[in-house]
Coordinates of C-alpha atoms in Angstrom, one line a residue:
Chain T
M1 CA -18.8 -23.7 -45.7
E2 CA -16.3 -25.8 -43.8
V3 CA -17.8 -29.5 -43.3
I4 CA -14.4 -31.0 -41.8
S5 CA -11.6 -28.6 -40.0
V6 CA -8.7 -30.4 -38.6
K7 CA -6.7 -28.2 -36.4
D8 CA -3.2 -28.3 -35.0
V9 CA -3.7 -32.1 -35.2
T10 CA -0.4 -34.1 -34.7
F11 CA -0.7 -38.0 -33.8
K12 CA 1.5 -41.0 -33.5
Y13 CA 1.0 -44.8 -33.1
E14 CA 1.2 -46.5 -29.7
G15 CA 5.1 -47.3 -29.6
A16 CA 6.4 -45.5 -32.4
E17 CA 9.2 -43.3 -32.7
L18 CA 8.1 -40.7 -34.6
P19 CA 4.4 -39.1 -34.9
V20 CA 2.8 -40.2 -38.1
I21 CA 0.6 -36.5 -38.7
N22 CA 2.8 -33.5 -37.4
N23 CA 1.1 -30.1 -36.9
L24 CA -1.2 -30.7 -39.6
S25 CA -3.7 -28.5 -40.6
L26 CA -6.5 -28.5 -42.9
S27 CA -10.1 -27.3 -43.6
V28 CA -12.2 -28.8 -46.2
S29 CA -16.1 -27.3 -47.9
R30 CA -18.5 -28.7 -48.9
G31 CA -18.6 -30.1 -52.1
E32 CA -14.7 -30.2 -52.9
Y33 CA -13.1 -32.7 -54.4
L34 CA -9.9 -33.0 -52.7
C35 CA -6.9 -35.2 -53.6
V36 CA -4.3 -37.0 -50.8
L37 CA -1.4 -37.8 -52.8
G38 CA 1.7 -38.5 -51.0
E39 CA 4.1 -41.6 -50.9
N40 CA 4.0 -44.7 -48.8
G41 CA 4.1 -44.2 -44.9
S42 CA 3.6 -40.1 -45.6
G43 CA 0.5 -40.5 -43.4
K44 CA -2.6 -40.3 -45.6
S45 CA -4.8 -43.3 -44.4
T46 CA -3.9 -41.7 -40.8
L47 CA -5.4 -38.3 -42.0
A48 CA -8.5 -39.9 -43.4
R49 CA -8.5 -42.4 -40.0
L50 CA -8.3 -39.3 -38.1
I51 CA -11.0 -37.6 -40.6
N52 CA -14.3 -40.0 -39.8
G53 CA -12.8 -40.4 -36.1
L54 CA -11.0 -43.9 -36.4
L55 CA -8.3 -42.4 -34.5
T56 CA -8.5 -39.0 -32.3
P57 CA -5.2 -36.6 -32.4
N58 CA -2.6 -36.9 -29.8
S59 CA -2.9 -33.3 -29.9
G60 CA -5.0 -30.8 -31.8
R61 CA -8.9 -30.8 -33.0
V62 CA -10.6 -32.7 -35.8
A63 CA -13.6 -31.6 -36.4
V64 CA -16.9 -33.0 -39.0
Y65 CA -19.8 -30.7 -39.3
G66 CA -18.9 -29.0 -36.0
F67 CA -18.8 -31.9 -33.6
D68 CA -15.5 -33.0 -32.5
T69 CA -14.5 -36.6 -33.2
K70 CA -12.9 -37.0 -29.7
D71 CA -16.5 -36.9 -28.4
K72 CA -17.8 -40.0 -27.8
D73 CA -21.5 -38.7 -27.6
K74 CA -20.8 -37.3 -30.8
Q75 CA -19.2 -40.2 -32.2
F76 CA -22.1 -41.5 -34.2
E77 CA -23.0 -37.8 -35.6
V78 CA -19.6 -38.2 -37.2
R79 CA -20.0 -41.6 -38.7
K80 CA -23.0 -41.2 -40.1
R81 CA -21.4 -38.3 -42.3
V82 CA -18.4 -39.5 -43.6
G83 CA -18.0 -43.1 -45.4
M84 CA -15.0 -44.4 -46.0
V85 CA -14.3 -46.9 -48.2
F86 CA -11.1 -48.9 -47.5
Q87 CA -7.8 -50.0 -49.8
N88 CA -8.7 -53.7 -48.9
P89 CA -11.9 -55.2 -49.9
D90 CA -11.6 -58.3 -48.5
N91 CA -11.3 -56.6 -44.6
Q92 CA -14.5 -54.9 -45.6
M93 CA -17.1 -57.6 -46.2
V94 CA -19.8 -58.7 -43.2
A95 CA -22.1 -60.7 -44.8
T96 CA -21.9 -63.4 -47.3
M97 CA -24.0 -62.5 -49.5
V98 CA -23.8 -59.0 -51.6
E99 CA -27.4 -57.2 -50.9
D100 CA -27.5 -58.3 -47.0
D101 CA -23.5 -56.8 -47.3
I102 CA -24.8 -53.1 -48.7
A103 CA -28.0 -53.5 -46.6
F104 CA -26.1 -53.4 -43.4
G105 CA -25.1 -49.9 -43.0
P106 CA -28.3 -48.3 -43.0
E107 CA -30.0 -51.6 -41.1
N108 CA -27.6 -50.4 -38.4
L109 CA -28.4 -46.2 -39.2
G110 CA -32.2 -47.8 -38.1
V111 CA -33.6 -46.9 -41.9
P112 CA -36.9 -48.4 -42.5
S113 CA -37.1 -51.3 -44.4
K114 CA -38.6 -50.0 -48.1
E115 CA -36.0 -47.2 -47.9
I116 CA -33.3 -50.0 -47.4
G117 CA -34.4 -51.7 -51.0
E118 CA -34.2 -48.3 -52.6
R119 CA -30.7 -47.7 -51.3
I120 CA -29.6 -50.9 -52.1
D121 CA -30.7 -50.5 -56.3
F122 CA -29.4 -47.0 -56.3
A123 CA -26.1 -48.4 -54.4
L124 CA -26.0 -51.5 -56.9
K125 CA -26.7 -49.4 -59.5
S126 CA -23.9 -47.0 -59.0
T127 CA -21.8 -49.5 -58.8
N128 CA -22.5 -51.7 -61.5
M129 CA -23.1 -54.3 -59.2
E130 CA -26.8 -55.2 -60.3
N131 CA -26.3 -58.9 -61.3
F132 CA -24.2 -60.2 -58.6
R133 CA -27.1 -58.6 -55.9
F134 CA -27.0 -62.3 -54.9
S135 CA -23.8 -63.1 -55.6
Q136 CA -22.1 -64.3 -52.5
G137 CA -19.3 -61.6 -51.6
Q138 CA -16.4 -64.6 -50.8
K139 CA -16.6 -65.3 -54.4
L140 CA -16.8 -62.4 -55.9
S141 CA -12.7 -60.6 -57.7
G142 CA -10.9 -57.5 -56.4
G143 CA -12.7 -55.5 -58.0
Q144 CA -16.4 -56.7 -57.7
K145 CA -15.3 -57.0 -53.8
Q146 CA -14.2 -53.0 -54.3
R147 CA -17.3 -51.7 -56.0
V148 CA -19.5 -53.9 -53.0
A149 CA -17.2 -52.0 -50.6
I150 CA -18.2 -48.1 -52.3
A151 CA -21.7 -49.5 -52.3
G152 CA -22.1 -50.5 -48.8
V153 CA -21.1 -47.2 -48.5
L154 CA -23.2 -45.2 -50.6
A155 CA -25.9 -47.1 -48.9
I156 CA -25.4 -44.7 -46.1
M157 CA -25.6 -41.4 -47.8
P158 CA -22.8 -40.3 -45.7
E159 CA -22.2 -36.1 -46.4
V160 CA -18.3 -36.6 -47.1
L161 CA -17.1 -39.9 -49.2
I162 CA -13.8 -40.7 -48.4
L163 CA -11.6 -42.9 -50.3
D164 CA -8.5 -44.7 -49.7
E165 CA -6.7 -46.2 -52.2
S166 CA -10.1 -48.0 -53.4
T167 CA -9.8 -47.7 -56.9
S168 CA -6.3 -49.6 -57.0
M169 CA -7.3 -53.0 -57.4
L170 CA -9.7 -52.1 -60.1
D171 CA -8.8 -52.7 -63.8
A172 CA -9.3 -49.7 -66.4
K173 CA -13.0 -49.8 -66.5
G174 CA -14.0 -50.5 -63.7
R175 CA -11.9 -47.9 -62.3
K176 CA -13.9 -45.1 -64.6
E177 CA -17.1 -46.3 -63.6
V178 CA -16.4 -45.7 -59.8
L179 CA -14.7 -42.6 -60.8
D180 CA -17.9 -41.6 -62.7
V181 CA -19.8 -42.2 -60.1
V182 CA -17.4 -40.4 -57.3
K183 CA -18.2 -37.2 -60.0
E184 CA -21.0 -37.7 -59.8
L185 CA -22.0 -37.9 -56.2
N186 CA -19.5 -34.5 -56.2
D187 CA -21.5 -33.4 -58.9
K188 CA -24.7 -33.2 -56.2
G189 CA -23.1 -32.1 -53.8
M190 CA -21.9 -34.4 -51.7
T191 CA -18.3 -33.4 -50.5
V192 CA -15.2 -35.9 -51.6
I193 CA -11.5 -36.6 -50.6
T194 CA -10.1 -39.3 -52.0
I195 CA -6.1 -40.8 -51.3
T196 CA -4.5 -42.3 -54.5
H197 CA -1.5 -42.6 -56.2
Y198 CA -2.7 -42.4 -59.7
M199 CA -1.6 -39.0 -60.6
D200 CA -4.1 -39.0 -63.5
E201 CA -7.1 -39.3 -60.6
A202 CA -5.9 -35.9 -59.3
V203 CA -5.9 -34.3 -62.1
N204 CA -10.0 -34.8 -61.9
A205 CA -9.6 -33.0 -58.7
S206 CA -10.6 -29.4 -57.7
R207 CA -8.2 -29.0 -55.4
V208 CA -5.2 -31.3 -54.4
V209 CA -2.9 -31.7 -51.4
V210 CA 0.6 -33.3 -51.3
L211 CA 1.9 -35.2 -47.5
S212 CA 5.1 -36.0 -46.9
K213 CA 6.1 -36.9 -43.6
G214 CA 2.9 -35.8 -42.3
E215 CA 3.1 -32.8 -43.2
I216 CA 1.4 -30.6 -45.8
V217 CA 4.4 -30.1 -48.1
K218 CA 1.9 -28.4 -51.2
D219 CA -1.9 -27.5 -51.6
G220 CA -3.4 -25.9 -55.1
K221 CA -5.1 -27.0 -58.2
P222 CA -3.4 -29.7 -59.6
S223 CA -2.6 -27.1 -62.6
E224 CA -0.6 -26.0 -60.0
I225 CA 0.7 -28.7 -58.4
F226 CA 1.8 -31.1 -61.5
K227 CA 4.6 -28.2 -62.3
D228 CA 7.5 -28.5 -60.8
S229 CA 8.4 -32.9 -61.4
N230 CA 11.9 -32.5 -59.5
E231 CA 9.7 -31.3 -56.2
L232 CA 7.1 -34.2 -56.9
V233 CA 10.0 -37.0 -57.1
S234 CA 11.4 -35.9 -53.9
Y235 CA 7.9 -36.9 -52.5
G236 CA 7.8 -39.9 -53.9
L237 CA 5.0 -38.8 -56.9
E238 CA 5.7 -38.1 -59.9
L239 CA 3.7 -36.4 -63.1
P240 CA 1.0 -37.8 -64.9
R241 CA 2.2 -39.3 -67.7
S242 CA 0.7 -37.0 -69.8
T243 CA 2.6 -33.7 -68.2
Y244 CA 6.2 -36.2 -68.7
I245 CA 5.3 -36.9 -72.2
A246 CA 4.5 -32.9 -72.9
N247 CA 7.7 -31.8 -70.6
K248 CA 10.1 -34.0 -72.8
L249 CA 9.1 -32.1 -75.9
I250 CA 8.6 -29.0 -74.5
K251 CA 12.3 -29.2 -73.6
K252 CA 13.6 -30.9 -77.4
G253 CA 11.7 -27.5 -78.3
L254 CA 8.3 -28.3 -79.6
P255 CA 6.5 -25.7 -78.9
L256 CA 3.4 -27.1 -76.6
K257 CA 1.3 -25.4 -74.5
E258 CA 2.5 -25.2 -71.2
G259 CA 0.4 -27.3 -67.7
I260 CA -0.9 -30.5 -70.1
L261 CA -2.4 -33.0 -67.8
T262 CA -4.7 -35.2 -69.4
A263 CA -4.2 -37.0 -72.7
E264 CA -6.9 -35.7 -74.4
E265 CA -5.1 -32.0 -73.9
L266 CA -1.7 -33.3 -75.0
S267 CA -3.6 -35.5 -77.9
E268 CA -5.4 -31.8 -79.2
E269 CA -1.9 -29.9 -78.8
L270 CA 0.4 -32.3 -80.9
C271 CA -2.8 -32.9 -84.2
K272 CA -2.3 -28.8 -84.3
L273 CA 1.4 -28.5 -83.9
F274 CA 1.5 -31.4 -86.5
Q275 CA -1.4 -30.1 -89.1
K276 CA 0.5 -26.9 -88.8
G277 CA 3.5 -28.2 -89.8
Chain I
M1 CA 10.3 -73.9 -69.7
Q2 CA 8.0 -73.1 -71.3
I3 CA 4.8 -72.8 -70.6
I4 CA 1.4 -74.2 -72.1
S5 CA -2.3 -74.7 -71.8
K6 CA -4.2 -76.1 -74.1
G7 CA -8.2 -76.2 -73.6
L8 CA -7.6 -75.1 -70.2
K9 CA -11.2 -75.1 -67.9
F10 CA -12.5 -74.2 -64.6
T11 CA -15.6 -74.5 -62.7
Y12 CA -15.6 -72.4 -59.3
N13 CA -18.5 -74.2 -57.1
K14 CA -19.2 -76.7 -59.5
K15 CA -21.5 -78.9 -57.7
T16 CA -23.3 -75.7 -56.2
E17 CA -26.0 -73.6 -57.4
F18 CA -23.1 -70.6 -57.3
K19 CA -21.3 -72.7 -60.0
R20 CA -19.2 -69.8 -62.3
Q21 CA -17.0 -70.8 -65.2
A22 CA -14.5 -69.1 -64.4
L23 CA -12.0 -70.2 -67.6
N24 CA -13.3 -71.8 -70.7
G25 CA -10.5 -73.3 -72.8
V26 CA -7.7 -71.2 -72.5
D27 CA -4.9 -72.0 -75.0
L28 CA -1.9 -69.9 -74.7
T29 CA 2.2 -70.3 -74.5
I30 CA 4.5 -68.3 -72.7
N31 CA 8.2 -68.6 -74.0
E32 CA 11.3 -69.1 -71.5
G33 CA 12.6 -65.4 -71.6
D34 CA 9.2 -64.1 -71.9
F35 CA 8.6 -60.9 -69.8
F36 CA 4.6 -61.6 -70.1
G37 CA 1.9 -59.5 -69.4
I38 CA -2.0 -61.4 -68.6
I39 CA -4.9 -58.1 -69.1
G40 CA -8.2 -58.4 -69.1
Q41 CA -11.2 -57.0 -67.4
T42 CA -12.0 -57.9 -63.6
G43 CA -13.8 -61.9 -63.6
S44 CA -12.4 -62.5 -67.1
G45 CA -10.1 -65.0 -65.5
K46 CA -6.7 -64.0 -65.2
S47 CA -5.7 -64.9 -61.8
T48 CA -7.8 -67.9 -61.6
F49 CA -5.8 -68.6 -64.9
I50 CA -2.5 -68.2 -62.7
E51 CA -3.0 -69.8 -59.9
H52 CA -3.0 -73.4 -62.3
L53 CA 0.7 -72.2 -62.8
N54 CA 1.9 -73.9 -59.7
G55 CA -0.9 -76.3 -59.0
L56 CA -2.7 -74.2 -56.5
I57 CA -5.5 -74.8 -58.6
P58 CA -5.4 -78.5 -59.9
V59 CA -6.4 -79.0 -63.1
E60 CA -10.0 -80.0 -63.7
S61 CA -9.8 -80.2 -67.7
G62 CA -7.9 -79.7 -70.4
E63 CA -3.7 -79.7 -70.8
L64 CA -1.5 -77.4 -68.6
T65 CA 2.5 -78.1 -69.1
I66 CA 5.0 -75.9 -68.0
G67 CA 8.4 -77.4 -68.8
E68 CA 8.7 -80.6 -68.1
F69 CA 6.0 -80.9 -65.2
D70 CA 2.7 -82.6 -66.9
L71 CA -0.4 -80.5 -64.7
S72 CA -3.2 -82.3 -66.5
V73 CA -6.1 -84.5 -65.1
S74 CA -4.2 -87.5 -66.9
A75 CA -1.0 -87.1 -65.1
Q76 CA -2.2 -86.5 -61.5
K77 CA -2.1 -90.3 -60.8
P78 CA -0.9 -92.2 -59.1
K79 CA -1.8 -89.0 -56.5
K80 CA 1.7 -89.5 -54.5
A81 CA 4.1 -88.7 -57.3
Y82 CA 1.5 -85.9 -58.7
K83 CA 2.6 -84.2 -54.9
E84 CA 6.1 -84.9 -55.3
R85 CA 6.2 -83.0 -58.8
L86 CA 4.4 -80.0 -57.6
K87 CA 6.4 -79.9 -54.6
L88 CA 9.3 -79.5 -57.2
L89 CA 7.2 -77.0 -59.0
R90 CA 6.5 -74.9 -56.4
R91 CA 10.1 -74.3 -56.5
K92 CA 10.1 -73.7 -59.7
V93 CA 7.3 -71.3 -60.6
G94 CA 7.3 -68.8 -57.5
M95 CA 4.1 -66.9 -57.3
V96 CA 3.2 -63.4 -55.5
F97 CA -0.4 -62.7 -55.0
Q98 CA -1.7 -59.4 -54.8
Y99 CA -0.6 -57.3 -52.0
P100 CA 1.5 -60.0 -50.8
E101 CA 2.4 -57.9 -47.6
Y102 CA -0.8 -58.8 -46.5
Q103 CA 0.8 -62.6 -46.1
L104 CA 3.7 -61.2 -43.9
F105 CA 3.2 -62.8 -40.6
A106 CA 6.3 -63.6 -38.6
E107 CA 8.2 -61.3 -36.2
T108 CA 11.2 -60.7 -38.0
V109 CA 11.8 -60.6 -41.8
F110 CA 14.5 -63.3 -41.5
E111 CA 11.7 -65.3 -40.5
D112 CA 9.6 -64.6 -43.0
V113 CA 11.9 -64.8 -46.0
A114 CA 13.1 -68.1 -44.2
F115 CA 9.8 -69.8 -44.3
G116 CA 9.5 -71.3 -47.8
I117 CA 12.9 -72.7 -47.0
K118 CA 12.4 -74.8 -43.3
N119 CA 9.1 -75.8 -45.2
F120 CA 11.3 -77.1 -48.5
F121 CA 14.2 -77.9 -47.3
P122 CA 14.1 -78.4 -43.5
E123 CA 17.7 -79.6 -43.9
I124 CA 19.1 -76.3 -44.3
E125 CA 19.5 -74.5 -41.3
G126 CA 22.2 -72.4 -39.7
E127 CA 25.2 -70.5 -41.9
Q128 CA 23.1 -71.6 -44.8
L129 CA 20.0 -70.8 -44.7
A130 CA 21.6 -67.3 -42.9
L131 CA 23.3 -66.8 -46.6
K132 CA 20.1 -68.0 -48.8
V133 CA 18.1 -65.6 -46.7
K134 CA 20.5 -62.8 -47.3
N135 CA 21.0 -63.6 -50.7
A136 CA 17.0 -63.2 -51.3
L137 CA 16.9 -60.4 -49.3
E138 CA 19.9 -58.2 -51.1
L139 CA 18.1 -59.2 -54.6
V140 CA 15.0 -57.2 -54.0
G141 CA 17.3 -54.1 -52.9
L142 CA 17.4 -54.7 -49.0
N143 CA 20.1 -54.2 -47.1
Y144 CA 19.6 -57.7 -45.0
Y145 CA 21.5 -56.6 -41.6
E146 CA 19.3 -53.3 -41.6
V147 CA 15.9 -55.4 -42.0
K148 CA 16.9 -58.8 -41.3
D149 CA 15.4 -58.5 -37.3
K150 CA 13.1 -55.9 -38.1
S151 CA 9.1 -56.6 -37.3
P152 CA 7.5 -56.7 -41.1
F153 CA 5.1 -54.5 -40.0
E154 CA 7.9 -51.1 -39.6
L155 CA 8.8 -51.4 -42.8
S156 CA 7.5 -48.9 -45.9
G157 CA 5.0 -50.4 -48.3
G158 CA 7.5 -50.8 -50.3
Q159 CA 10.2 -52.5 -48.8
K160 CA 6.7 -54.8 -47.3
R161 CA 6.4 -55.9 -50.7
R162 CA 10.4 -56.2 -51.8
V163 CA 9.8 -58.7 -48.6
A164 CA 7.5 -61.0 -49.8
I165 CA 8.8 -61.0 -52.9
A166 CA 12.4 -62.5 -51.1
G167 CA 10.3 -64.6 -49.6
V168 CA 9.6 -66.2 -52.7
L169 CA 12.7 -65.7 -54.5
V170 CA 14.9 -67.4 -51.4
L171 CA 13.4 -70.9 -53.5
E172 CA 15.4 -69.6 -56.4
P173 CA 12.3 -70.2 -59.0
E174 CA 12.8 -70.3 -62.6
V175 CA 9.7 -68.2 -63.1
L176 CA 8.3 -66.0 -61.0
V177 CA 4.5 -65.0 -61.1
L178 CA 3.2 -62.0 -60.3
D179 CA -1.0 -60.7 -59.7
E180 CA -0.8 -57.0 -59.9
P181 CA 2.7 -56.5 -58.4
V182 CA 2.7 -52.4 -57.9
A183 CA -1.5 -52.3 -56.9
G184 CA -1.2 -50.2 -54.0
L185 CA 2.5 -48.6 -54.2
D186 CA 3.3 -44.9 -54.8
P187 CA 4.4 -43.8 -58.1
V188 CA 8.3 -43.8 -57.3
G189 CA 7.9 -47.5 -55.1
K190 CA 6.2 -48.8 -58.4
R191 CA 9.0 -47.6 -60.8
N192 CA 11.3 -49.3 -58.4
L193 CA 9.3 -52.4 -58.1
M194 CA 8.8 -52.8 -61.7
E195 CA 12.7 -51.3 -62.6
L196 CA 13.6 -54.6 -59.7
L197 CA 11.6 -57.1 -61.8
H198 CA 14.1 -56.1 -65.3
S199 CA 17.1 -56.5 -62.9
L200 CA 15.9 -60.0 -62.1
H201 CA 14.7 -60.6 -65.7
G202 CA 17.4 -62.8 -67.6
T203 CA 19.8 -62.6 -64.2
V204 CA 18.0 -64.8 -61.4
L205 CA 14.7 -65.5 -63.5
K206 CA 14.0 -66.6 -66.8
T207 CA 10.5 -65.8 -67.3
I208 CA 8.3 -63.3 -65.6
V209 CA 4.7 -63.4 -65.8
I210 CA 2.9 -60.0 -64.4
V211 CA -0.7 -59.7 -63.9
S212 CA -2.2 -56.3 -64.6
H213 CA -5.1 -53.6 -65.1
D214 CA -2.6 -51.2 -65.6
M215 CA -2.1 -50.9 -69.9
D216 CA 0.7 -48.3 -69.4
E217 CA 2.5 -50.4 -67.2
V218 CA 2.1 -53.7 -69.6
S219 CA 2.8 -51.5 -72.5
E220 CA 5.9 -50.6 -70.7
N221 CA 7.9 -53.7 -69.2
C222 CA 6.5 -56.5 -71.0
N223 CA 7.4 -58.2 -74.5
R224 CA 4.1 -60.6 -74.9
V225 CA 0.4 -60.2 -73.7
A226 CA -2.8 -62.3 -73.4
V227 CA -5.4 -60.7 -73.3
F228 CA -8.4 -62.6 -71.0
S229 CA -12.1 -62.5 -71.5
D230 CA -14.9 -64.5 -69.9
G231 CA -12.5 -67.2 -68.9
V232 CA -10.6 -67.2 -72.9
A233 CA -7.4 -66.0 -74.3
V234 CA -9.2 -64.5 -77.0
K235 CA -5.7 -63.1 -77.9
V236 CA -1.8 -63.6 -77.7
D237 CA 0.5 -61.6 -79.4
T238 CA 3.3 -58.6 -79.0
I239 CA 3.0 -55.6 -77.1
E240 CA 3.2 -53.5 -80.8
N241 CA 0.3 -55.9 -82.5
I242 CA -2.1 -56.1 -79.5
F243 CA -2.0 -52.2 -79.0
A244 CA -2.5 -51.9 -82.1
D245 CA -5.4 -53.3 -82.5
V246 CA -7.5 -50.5 -81.0
D247 CA -11.3 -52.1 -81.9
F248 CA -10.5 -55.4 -80.6
L249 CA -9.2 -53.9 -77.1
V250 CA -12.6 -51.3 -77.1
K251 CA -14.6 -54.0 -77.6
H252 CA -12.8 -56.6 -74.7
G253 CA -13.3 -53.2 -72.5
L254 CA -9.9 -52.7 -72.0
E255 CA -8.1 -48.8 -72.7
L256 CA -5.7 -48.2 -74.7
P257 CA -2.2 -47.1 -73.0
L258 CA -1.3 -43.4 -73.6
T259 CA 1.3 -44.0 -75.7
A260 CA -1.3 -46.1 -78.5
K261 CA -4.3 -43.3 -77.4
I262 CA -1.6 -40.5 -78.8
K263 CA -0.4 -42.2 -81.8
E264 CA -4.3 -43.1 -82.9
D265 CA -5.0 -39.6 -82.3
L266 CA -1.7 -38.4 -84.4
K267 CA -2.8 -41.0 -87.3
A268 CA -6.2 -39.9 -87.1
V269 CA -4.4 -36.2 -88.8
G270 CA -2.5 -38.1 -91.1
V271 CA 1.0 -38.6 -88.6
D272 CA 1.6 -42.3 -88.9
I273 CA 4.2 -42.9 -85.9
I274 CA 5.6 -46.2 -85.4
T275 CA 6.2 -47.4 -81.9
D276 CA 6.6 -50.1 -79.9
Y277 CA 4.7 -48.1 -76.8
K278 CA 7.2 -47.5 -74.7
I279 CA 7.3 -44.0 -73.3
D280 CA 11.0 -42.5 -74.4
N281 CA 10.4 -44.2 -77.5
L282 CA 7.1 -42.4 -77.9
I283 CA 8.9 -39.5 -77.6
E284 CA 12.1 -40.0 -79.5
K285 CA 9.6 -40.8 -82.2
I286 CA 7.2 -37.6 -82.2
Y287 CA 10.0 -35.3 -81.9
K288 CA 11.9 -37.0 -85.0
N289 CA 9.1 -36.5 -87.4
Y290 CA 8.3 -33.3 -86.2
K291 CA 12.4 -32.0 -86.9
G292 CA 12.2 -34.0 -90.4

């Protein structure tokens, strides 16, 4: 089932010379874990804002669960289905206390207060922030704030979760925790769109789309996307580190299998190789 | 300038119910010439510590000296003299915060970079000012004539960040402290910025200190590292020693860089590779080991 349809969309910021999104089409199915890659300025964040209706196209059509994002009467239908977590946690805090901040979304949607409490519990637990329920948001570190932002979106129980570089300020452990949560939500059926600069996050997606100058230049499984390193570099990207090491060793004549994407695969291959030898 | 911290402590919101001890006795030394990495979990005190290094957070308890600058409580009086010294220190120790491009504010790149100079040296103006701005922009790899009249907001993410760094370099600091310098940049932008820092290190900058949560980045770029945990520098050592102690890192909630992970896995099957955890050196070592 198609949940998001982007059809021939062009978008230009006012006053800009060139469009940021250039006649782009993209269809996202329910339950997909889609990762959008692309260099700074390639249009990734703009695409995300077009999908949740924060921006509307100059031409073409964006539809979420069939609702046209241009249709002002249906804005609510779009927004409650697409939850978005942004890059900078400082711009996303609305309340002083963490608990109130998370409650803001569901309160606006008119969720009964008992259920709001349950949603807060769930959201805090999912983001490993239970101990900060009554903390002042402003006093949290960048990573902690970002987890609150994610919790705030989870409390809305959206159908589609968009993460716009939301893990870029987290430490490795925090990142893993958040990615595990996202994975779990995806396993339970939530459609996930993640925008990231971490190639190793892209490896976990079911589908990767590469943007360059507002157009989709690559679309496929991670293993297909990370085949050609020269092409990736031309889009401001690079191979996952494990793939980089594997490719270099293969070039030097070591008989490793093709298509290594993760540290685990690389380790396993190397260990096999040395145990044989 | 050597940076020496002894028993440095700091509590946020001391007199309120929200008080939180962020630093709990930090002992560490950063040597002149270091490309120093500060790692540790979110909330371990990394950012609070570096905000002490140019007096942004005044020392509350413990000792902190930056070269000849004593920032300890005992040296904070008389107030006027302390403030004068702080001003001098802030020129010597440049600070680049997380996502510094969010702090760009002027109408043109020129004005943004010139801001620090105007603040510290109002007497510098005209051609002399232009020359300083030009130098700073060139140091970060930007073409002065191309960017000086542009709005900072017209630039790409990587360029904006370079402008922000130029705004600090224009004061010609000896030490540059950067909190998560490459966060949010695309991979090529990341690599270019780290290469830039290396080219500045040992030429215009004596010492670089970075806070990072990316172990690969730290293992690739730093020579010495401090591991922060619960407001204490629990270990200060060379890259080689830090990443060789796997149990220690795991205990403090840190991941291994990929190179260390592979080294460990190979060790488990009897292949011992001696490495400095730099990715290209590891590749070379694995190759040699396979061949030999």
